[in-house]
């Protein structure tokens, strides 16, 4: 299963600092749960193929709910590095859930979104969002009142860019329920111009399939609008009970765009001399031999 992916994230990896888990051909970055526990629980772990080792580095975090990676811009041939966050937020009813920890997570997401345009988040948010809007609606009244130009209007209504990638503004979800984690997640999306891929993209488009035990949607992939250009596919796959306690695998296909070479047209500025054989004698007779190096 692991070998099917270039990069794979595990939520609730249930590892601690003494564990050494390896897959042949893969690098591993792990973040065990920092809070004290009687038995192993929580934790986030990411594995990626050895060939990407020089392109990916871990970013320090104060949050127990996220593992941050920075992917080098040369891999996607873009102008900025891509910030990748693997998420695990405990259920609100869990003793491991903390409002302070969630606030730290939210602060870090806001900080990265403010300073980077390529953001991608994935994992178990334990948030049920149903079909709540994850964007702020366009306000034509304010646009007209303040006479915003097109660039300013686009800044305040990033969702309008979705149509450039043939992605519907309205997403679907088989989960009709919401919870507090879901509302918090929606606010994070609105405040940082992040968009939920579930129910919008590829094989899950207009579906919004369940991600947990055919009962709820609590696992998500989120993307900034500028990162949508790298997304080619999205699918929710059911897992064997041997691999998971009921969570599906969310898969996403990234494409590395070919560099766009600016085509140049070169004009031939060499002027072809006019020549007429009958004037050859006159031409030679007018050459000043005192000024010619022989």
XYZ file of N, CA and C in Angstrom, residues 2 10 12-24 26-30 40 44-47:
75
model
N 1.891 1.267 0.839
C 2.763 2.432 0.930
C 3.446 2.704 -0.402
N 0.219 9.498 7.862
C -0.555 8.694 8.806
C -0.970 9.558 9.996
N -2.842 9.484 13.797
C -2.922 8.509 14.889
C -1.937 7.359 14.651
N -0.701 7.717 14.425
C 0.320 6.707 14.125
C 0.718 5.903 15.361
N 0.378 6.422 16.553
C 0.617 5.686 17.815
C 2.076 5.266 17.974
N 2.945 6.236 17.778
C 4.376 6.000 17.967
C 4.895 6.927 19.063
N 6.060 6.602 19.604
C 6.723 7.501 20.545
C 8.165 7.716 20.106
N 8.929 8.410 20.914
C 10.296 8.784 20.523
C 11.238 7.597 20.375
N 10.872 6.460 20.947
C 11.764 5.299 20.889
C 11.489 4.403 19.685
N 10.384 4.630 18.995
C 10.023 3.780 17.858
C 10.863 4.114 16.633
N 11.271 3.079 15.930
C 11.951 3.234 14.646
C 11.195 2.382 13.641
N 10.467 3.051 12.751
C 9.662 2.339 11.747
C 10.187 2.727 10.380
N 10.491 1.737 9.564
C 11.074 2.051 8.263
C 10.408 1.248 7.160
N 10.341 1.878 6.001
C 9.890 1.214 4.780
C 11.036 1.312 3.779
N 11.427 0.223 3.166
C 12.525 0.266 2.188
C 12.244 1.287 1.086
N 12.046 4.537 1.500
C 11.311 5.707 1.973
C 12.022 6.391 3.131
N 11.914 7.711 3.167
C 12.346 8.498 4.313
C 11.148 8.701 5.238
N 11.411 8.929 6.509
C 10.349 9.095 7.481
C 10.565 10.342 8.332
N 9.490 11.089 8.533
C 9.470 12.188 9.498
C 8.282 11.950 10.408
N 8.527 11.871 11.708
C 7.459 11.536 12.656
C 7.359 12.591 13.741
N 0.267 4.323 24.013
C 0.578 5.058 22.787
C -0.705 5.483 22.077
N 1.615 11.847 14.407
C 1.553 12.034 12.950
C 2.867 11.541 12.363
N 2.786 10.850 11.246
C 3.981 10.327 10.604
C 3.855 10.471 9.093
N 4.932 10.884 8.465
C 4.945 11.087 7.012
C 6.101 10.301 6.414
N 5.829 9.605 5.321
C 6.847 8.863 4.589
C 6.871 9.351 3.146
